[in-house]
Tab-separated table of C-alpha atoms in Angstrom:
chain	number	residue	atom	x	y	z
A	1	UNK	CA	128.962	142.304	81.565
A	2	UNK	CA	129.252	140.215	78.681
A	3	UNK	CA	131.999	138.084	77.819
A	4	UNK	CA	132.393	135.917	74.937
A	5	UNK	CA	135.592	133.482	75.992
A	6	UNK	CA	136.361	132.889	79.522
A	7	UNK	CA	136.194	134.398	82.787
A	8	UNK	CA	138.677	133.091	85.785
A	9	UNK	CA	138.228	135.481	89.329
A	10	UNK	CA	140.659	133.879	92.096
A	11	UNK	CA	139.139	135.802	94.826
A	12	UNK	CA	136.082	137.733	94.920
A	13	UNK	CA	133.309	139.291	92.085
A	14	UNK	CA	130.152	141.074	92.824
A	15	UNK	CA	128.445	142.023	89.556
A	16	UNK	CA	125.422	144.775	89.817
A	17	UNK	CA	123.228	143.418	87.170
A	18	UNK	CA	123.934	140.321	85.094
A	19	UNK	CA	126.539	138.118	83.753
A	20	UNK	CA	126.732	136.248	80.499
A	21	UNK	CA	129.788	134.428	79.711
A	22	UNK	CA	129.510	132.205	76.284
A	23	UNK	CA	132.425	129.995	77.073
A	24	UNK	CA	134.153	129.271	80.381
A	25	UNK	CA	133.903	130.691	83.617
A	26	UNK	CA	136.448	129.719	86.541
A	27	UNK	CA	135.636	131.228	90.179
A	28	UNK	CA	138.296	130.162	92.503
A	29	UNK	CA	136.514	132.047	95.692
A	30	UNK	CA	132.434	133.113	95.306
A	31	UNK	CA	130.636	135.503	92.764
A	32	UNK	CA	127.257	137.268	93.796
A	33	UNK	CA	125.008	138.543	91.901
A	34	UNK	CA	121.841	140.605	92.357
A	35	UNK	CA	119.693	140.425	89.214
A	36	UNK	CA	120.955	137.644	86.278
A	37	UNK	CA	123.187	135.283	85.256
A	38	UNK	CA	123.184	133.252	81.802
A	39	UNK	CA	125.638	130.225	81.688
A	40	UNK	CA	126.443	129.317	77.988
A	41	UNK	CA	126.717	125.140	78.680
A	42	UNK	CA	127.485	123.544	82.733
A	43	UNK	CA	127.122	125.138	85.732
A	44	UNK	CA	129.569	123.076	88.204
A	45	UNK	CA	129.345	123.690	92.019
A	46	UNK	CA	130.935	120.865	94.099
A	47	UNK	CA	128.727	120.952	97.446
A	48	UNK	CA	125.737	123.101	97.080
A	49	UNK	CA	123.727	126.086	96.270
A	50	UNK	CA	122.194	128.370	98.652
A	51	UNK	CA	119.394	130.775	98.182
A	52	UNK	CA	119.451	133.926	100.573
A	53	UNK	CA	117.011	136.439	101.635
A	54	UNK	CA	118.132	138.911	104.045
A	55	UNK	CA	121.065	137.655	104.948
A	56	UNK	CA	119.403	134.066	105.909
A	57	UNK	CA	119.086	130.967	103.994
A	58	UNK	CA	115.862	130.576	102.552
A	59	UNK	CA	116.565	127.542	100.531
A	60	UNK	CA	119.333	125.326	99.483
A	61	UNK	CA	120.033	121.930	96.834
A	62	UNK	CA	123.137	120.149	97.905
A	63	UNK	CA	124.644	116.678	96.921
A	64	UNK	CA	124.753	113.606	99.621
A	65	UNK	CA	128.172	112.316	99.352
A	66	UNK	CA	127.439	109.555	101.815
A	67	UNK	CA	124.186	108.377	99.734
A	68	UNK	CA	124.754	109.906	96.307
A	69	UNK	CA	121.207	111.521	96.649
A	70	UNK	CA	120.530	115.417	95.628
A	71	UNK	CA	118.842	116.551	98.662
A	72	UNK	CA	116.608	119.753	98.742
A	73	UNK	CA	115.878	121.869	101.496
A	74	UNK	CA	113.132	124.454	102.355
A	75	UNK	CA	115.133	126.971	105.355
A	76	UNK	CA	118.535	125.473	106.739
A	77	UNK	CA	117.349	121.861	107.438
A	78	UNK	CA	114.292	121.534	106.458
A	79	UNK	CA	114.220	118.780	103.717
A	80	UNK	CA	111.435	118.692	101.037
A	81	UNK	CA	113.006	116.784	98.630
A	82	UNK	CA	115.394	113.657	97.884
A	83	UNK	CA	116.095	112.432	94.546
A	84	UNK	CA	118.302	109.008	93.669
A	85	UNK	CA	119.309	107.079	90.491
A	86	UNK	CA	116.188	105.345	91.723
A	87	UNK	CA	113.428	107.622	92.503
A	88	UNK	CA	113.147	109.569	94.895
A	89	UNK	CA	111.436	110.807	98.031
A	90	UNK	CA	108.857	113.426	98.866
A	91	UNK	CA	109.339	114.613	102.656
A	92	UNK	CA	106.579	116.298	104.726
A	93	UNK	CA	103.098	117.044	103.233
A	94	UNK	CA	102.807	117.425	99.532
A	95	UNK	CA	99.080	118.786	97.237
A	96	UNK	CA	98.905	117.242	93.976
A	97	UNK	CA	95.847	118.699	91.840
A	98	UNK	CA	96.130	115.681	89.124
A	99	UNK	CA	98.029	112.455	90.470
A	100	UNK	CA	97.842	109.776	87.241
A	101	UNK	CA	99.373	106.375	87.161
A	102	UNK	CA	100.607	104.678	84.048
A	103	UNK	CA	98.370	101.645	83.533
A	104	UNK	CA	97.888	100.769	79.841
A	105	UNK	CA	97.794	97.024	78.701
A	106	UNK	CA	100.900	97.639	76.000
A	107	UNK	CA	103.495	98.637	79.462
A	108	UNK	CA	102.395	95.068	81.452
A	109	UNK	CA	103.046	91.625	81.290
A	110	UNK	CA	102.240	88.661	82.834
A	111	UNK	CA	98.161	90.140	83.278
A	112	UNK	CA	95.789	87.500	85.067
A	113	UNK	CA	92.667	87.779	87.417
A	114	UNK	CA	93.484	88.943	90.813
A	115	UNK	CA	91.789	86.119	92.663
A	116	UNK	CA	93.552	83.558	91.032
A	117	UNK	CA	96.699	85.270	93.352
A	118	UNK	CA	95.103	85.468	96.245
A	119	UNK	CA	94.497	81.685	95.814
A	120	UNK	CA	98.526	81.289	95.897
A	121	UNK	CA	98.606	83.867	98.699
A	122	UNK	CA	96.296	81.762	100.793
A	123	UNK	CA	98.295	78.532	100.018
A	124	UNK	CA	101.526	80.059	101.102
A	125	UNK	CA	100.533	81.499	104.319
A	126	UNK	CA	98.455	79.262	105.039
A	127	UNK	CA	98.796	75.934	103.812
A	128	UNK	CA	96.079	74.064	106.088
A	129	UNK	CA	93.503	75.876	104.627
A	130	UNK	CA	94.302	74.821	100.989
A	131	UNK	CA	91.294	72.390	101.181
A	132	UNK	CA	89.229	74.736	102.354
A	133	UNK	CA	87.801	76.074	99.160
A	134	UNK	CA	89.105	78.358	96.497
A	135	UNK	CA	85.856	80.081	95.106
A	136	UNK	CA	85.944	83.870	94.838
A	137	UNK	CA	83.428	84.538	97.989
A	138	UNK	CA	85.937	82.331	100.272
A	139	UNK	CA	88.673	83.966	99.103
A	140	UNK	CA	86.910	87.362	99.954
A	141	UNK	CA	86.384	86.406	103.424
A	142	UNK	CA	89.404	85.055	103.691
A	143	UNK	CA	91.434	88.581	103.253
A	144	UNK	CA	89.104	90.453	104.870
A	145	UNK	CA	89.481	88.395	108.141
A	146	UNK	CA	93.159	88.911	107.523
A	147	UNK	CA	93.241	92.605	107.316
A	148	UNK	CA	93.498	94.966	110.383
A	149	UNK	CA	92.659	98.431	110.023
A	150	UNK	CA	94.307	100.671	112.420
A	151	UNK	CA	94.376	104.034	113.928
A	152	UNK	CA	97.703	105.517	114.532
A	153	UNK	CA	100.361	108.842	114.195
A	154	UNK	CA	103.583	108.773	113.131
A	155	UNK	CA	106.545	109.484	115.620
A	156	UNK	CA	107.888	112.276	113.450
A	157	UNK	CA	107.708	114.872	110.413
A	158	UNK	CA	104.826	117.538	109.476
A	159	UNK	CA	102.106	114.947	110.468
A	160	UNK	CA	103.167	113.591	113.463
A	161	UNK	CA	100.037	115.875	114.976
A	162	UNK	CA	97.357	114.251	113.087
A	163	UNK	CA	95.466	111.101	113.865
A	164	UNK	CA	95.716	108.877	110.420
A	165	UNK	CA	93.873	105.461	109.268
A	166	UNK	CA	95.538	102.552	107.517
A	167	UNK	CA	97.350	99.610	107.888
A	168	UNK	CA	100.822	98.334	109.295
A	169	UNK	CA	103.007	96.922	106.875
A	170	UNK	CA	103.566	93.847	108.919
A	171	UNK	CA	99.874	93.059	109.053
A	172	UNK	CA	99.616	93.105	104.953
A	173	UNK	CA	102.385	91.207	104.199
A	174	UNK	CA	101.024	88.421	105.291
A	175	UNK	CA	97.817	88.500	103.095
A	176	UNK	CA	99.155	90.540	100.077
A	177	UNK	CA	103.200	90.647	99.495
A	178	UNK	CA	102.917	91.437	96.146
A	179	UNK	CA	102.133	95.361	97.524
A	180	UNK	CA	104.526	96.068	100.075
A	181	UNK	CA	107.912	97.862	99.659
A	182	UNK	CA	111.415	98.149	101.132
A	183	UNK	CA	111.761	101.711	101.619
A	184	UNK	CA	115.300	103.524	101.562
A	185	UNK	CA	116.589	105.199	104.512
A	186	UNK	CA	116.098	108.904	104.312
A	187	UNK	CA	115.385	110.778	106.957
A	188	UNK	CA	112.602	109.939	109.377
A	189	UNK	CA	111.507	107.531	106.257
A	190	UNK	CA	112.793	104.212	105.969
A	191	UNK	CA	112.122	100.090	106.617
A	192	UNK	CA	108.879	98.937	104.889
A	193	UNK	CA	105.947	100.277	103.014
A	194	UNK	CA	102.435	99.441	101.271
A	195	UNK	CA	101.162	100.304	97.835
A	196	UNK	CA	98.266	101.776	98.575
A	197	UNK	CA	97.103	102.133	95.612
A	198	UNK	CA	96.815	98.672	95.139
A	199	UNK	CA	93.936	98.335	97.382
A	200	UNK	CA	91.884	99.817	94.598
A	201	UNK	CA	91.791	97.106	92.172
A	202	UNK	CA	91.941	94.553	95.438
A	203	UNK	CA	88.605	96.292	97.374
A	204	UNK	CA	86.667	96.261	93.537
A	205	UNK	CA	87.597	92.700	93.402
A	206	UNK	CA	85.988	92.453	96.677
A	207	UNK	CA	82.933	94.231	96.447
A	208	UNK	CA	82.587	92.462	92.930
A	209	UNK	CA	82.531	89.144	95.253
A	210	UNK	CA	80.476	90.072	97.649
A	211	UNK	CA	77.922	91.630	95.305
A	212	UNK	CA	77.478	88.266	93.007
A	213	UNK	CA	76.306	86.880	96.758
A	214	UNK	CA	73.653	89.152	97.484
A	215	UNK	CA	72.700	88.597	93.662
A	216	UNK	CA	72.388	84.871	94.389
A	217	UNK	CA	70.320	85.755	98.118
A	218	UNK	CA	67.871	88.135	96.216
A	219	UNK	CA	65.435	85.600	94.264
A	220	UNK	CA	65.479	83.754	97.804
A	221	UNK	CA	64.719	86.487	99.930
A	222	UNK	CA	61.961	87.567	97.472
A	223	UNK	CA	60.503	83.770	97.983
A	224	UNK	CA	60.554	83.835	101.794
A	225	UNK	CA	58.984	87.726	101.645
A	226	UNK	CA	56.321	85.864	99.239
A	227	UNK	CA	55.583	83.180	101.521
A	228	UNK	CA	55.177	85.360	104.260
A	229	UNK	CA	52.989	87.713	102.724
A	230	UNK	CA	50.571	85.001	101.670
A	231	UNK	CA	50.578	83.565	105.432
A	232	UNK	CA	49.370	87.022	106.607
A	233	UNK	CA	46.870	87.398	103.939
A	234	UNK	CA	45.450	83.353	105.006
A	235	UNK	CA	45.668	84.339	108.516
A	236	UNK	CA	43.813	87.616	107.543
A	237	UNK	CA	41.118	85.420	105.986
A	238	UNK	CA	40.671	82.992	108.730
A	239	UNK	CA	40.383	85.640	111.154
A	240	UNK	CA	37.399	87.497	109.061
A	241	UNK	CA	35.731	84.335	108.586
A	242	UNK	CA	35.595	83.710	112.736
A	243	UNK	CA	34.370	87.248	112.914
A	244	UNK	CA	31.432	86.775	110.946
């Protein structure tokens, strides 16, 4: 059926094939179709749209009155999806083959080296130990003493059954506010979060640290192995010469 103005059904239209209206369609009750339908401009449906298969729901997008968020479900309640003005939220386990972050120099501001923060860090959550030296290896040790690792599972949603690795919110913003997050309420998500992300450039900072030390512990160790070799080889001697 093709119509080129307008198309107003007050009760009920079932169409075998497809539909193509150019201008403006008004359905005052529900039109199904089985194959296609081609909207000229706006679609408007004021609660939601269902997908069926066999007579159940297989999917469905509807609008959150209460927290203006497009919601999107897999099934009748399953919810995979939540988008805001904001963001949005990804619910249950999601595969990603490429995940990139924007990160060039022209989008930031305000760029400096990351252990001159943890220096503030330190000073705010800890003032006492602002005399106790601000170099980059006691600032390592510092946040690594701070950090807890844990082992834990969540109390709900599609990994609820698997042991995970990480760290509690509460724990890290302590050390490093800068990366966690108030999270929105939606669903079994909600309260705080951490960037984890962030623990990338904060770990190479680390290791950077901690590898200028054993630079500095190498010619030393080399020294001692040195002296030691050449008190064996003496001791060697000595015992030859009581042997002959």
């Amino acid at each position: 059926s093709g119509l080129a103005s307008s198309l107003a059904l007050r009760s009920f239209a079932r169409i075998g094939s497809s539909l193509s209206v150019l201008g403006f369609s008004s359905l005052g009750s529900s039109l199904s179709l089985r194959s296609f339908a081609s909207f000229g401009s706006t679609l408007s449906v004021s609660s939601g749209v269902a997908f069926m298969s066999a007579g159940t729901q297989a999917a469905s997008i509807s609008y959150n009155t209460g927290t203006s968020d497009l919601e999107f479900f897999h099934g009748a309640a399953t919810r995979v999806l939540s988008t805001s003005n904001t963001g949005g939220v990804l619910h249950g386990t999601w595969t990603s083959d490429v995940a990139v972050t924007t990160s060039a120099r022209e989008v930031k501001e305000n760029i400096r080296p990351l252990w001159e923060v943890l220096k503030e860090n330190r000073a705010l959550s800890e003032p006492a130990m602002q005399d106790a030296g601000n170099s980059k290896e006691t600032l390592t040790e510092w946040l690594l003493q701070q950090m807890e690792p844990v082992s834990f599972k969540y109390r709900a949603g599609s990994e609820s059954d698997q042991e995970r690795m990480g760290f509690l919110e509460e724990d890290v913003r302590k050390p490093l506010p800068q990366i966690t997050r108030a999270i929105p309420k939606i669903g079994i998500t909600g309260g705080r979060g951490v960037v984890y992300a962030d623990f990338i450039a904060i770990l190479t900072n680390m290791l950077q640290d901690i590898g200028k030390g054993v630079g500095t512990l190498m010619p030393r160790l080399e020294s001692i192995e040195s002296r030691i070799r050449e008190k064996k080889a003496a001791r060697k001697r000595r015992q030859q010469q009581k042997n002959r």
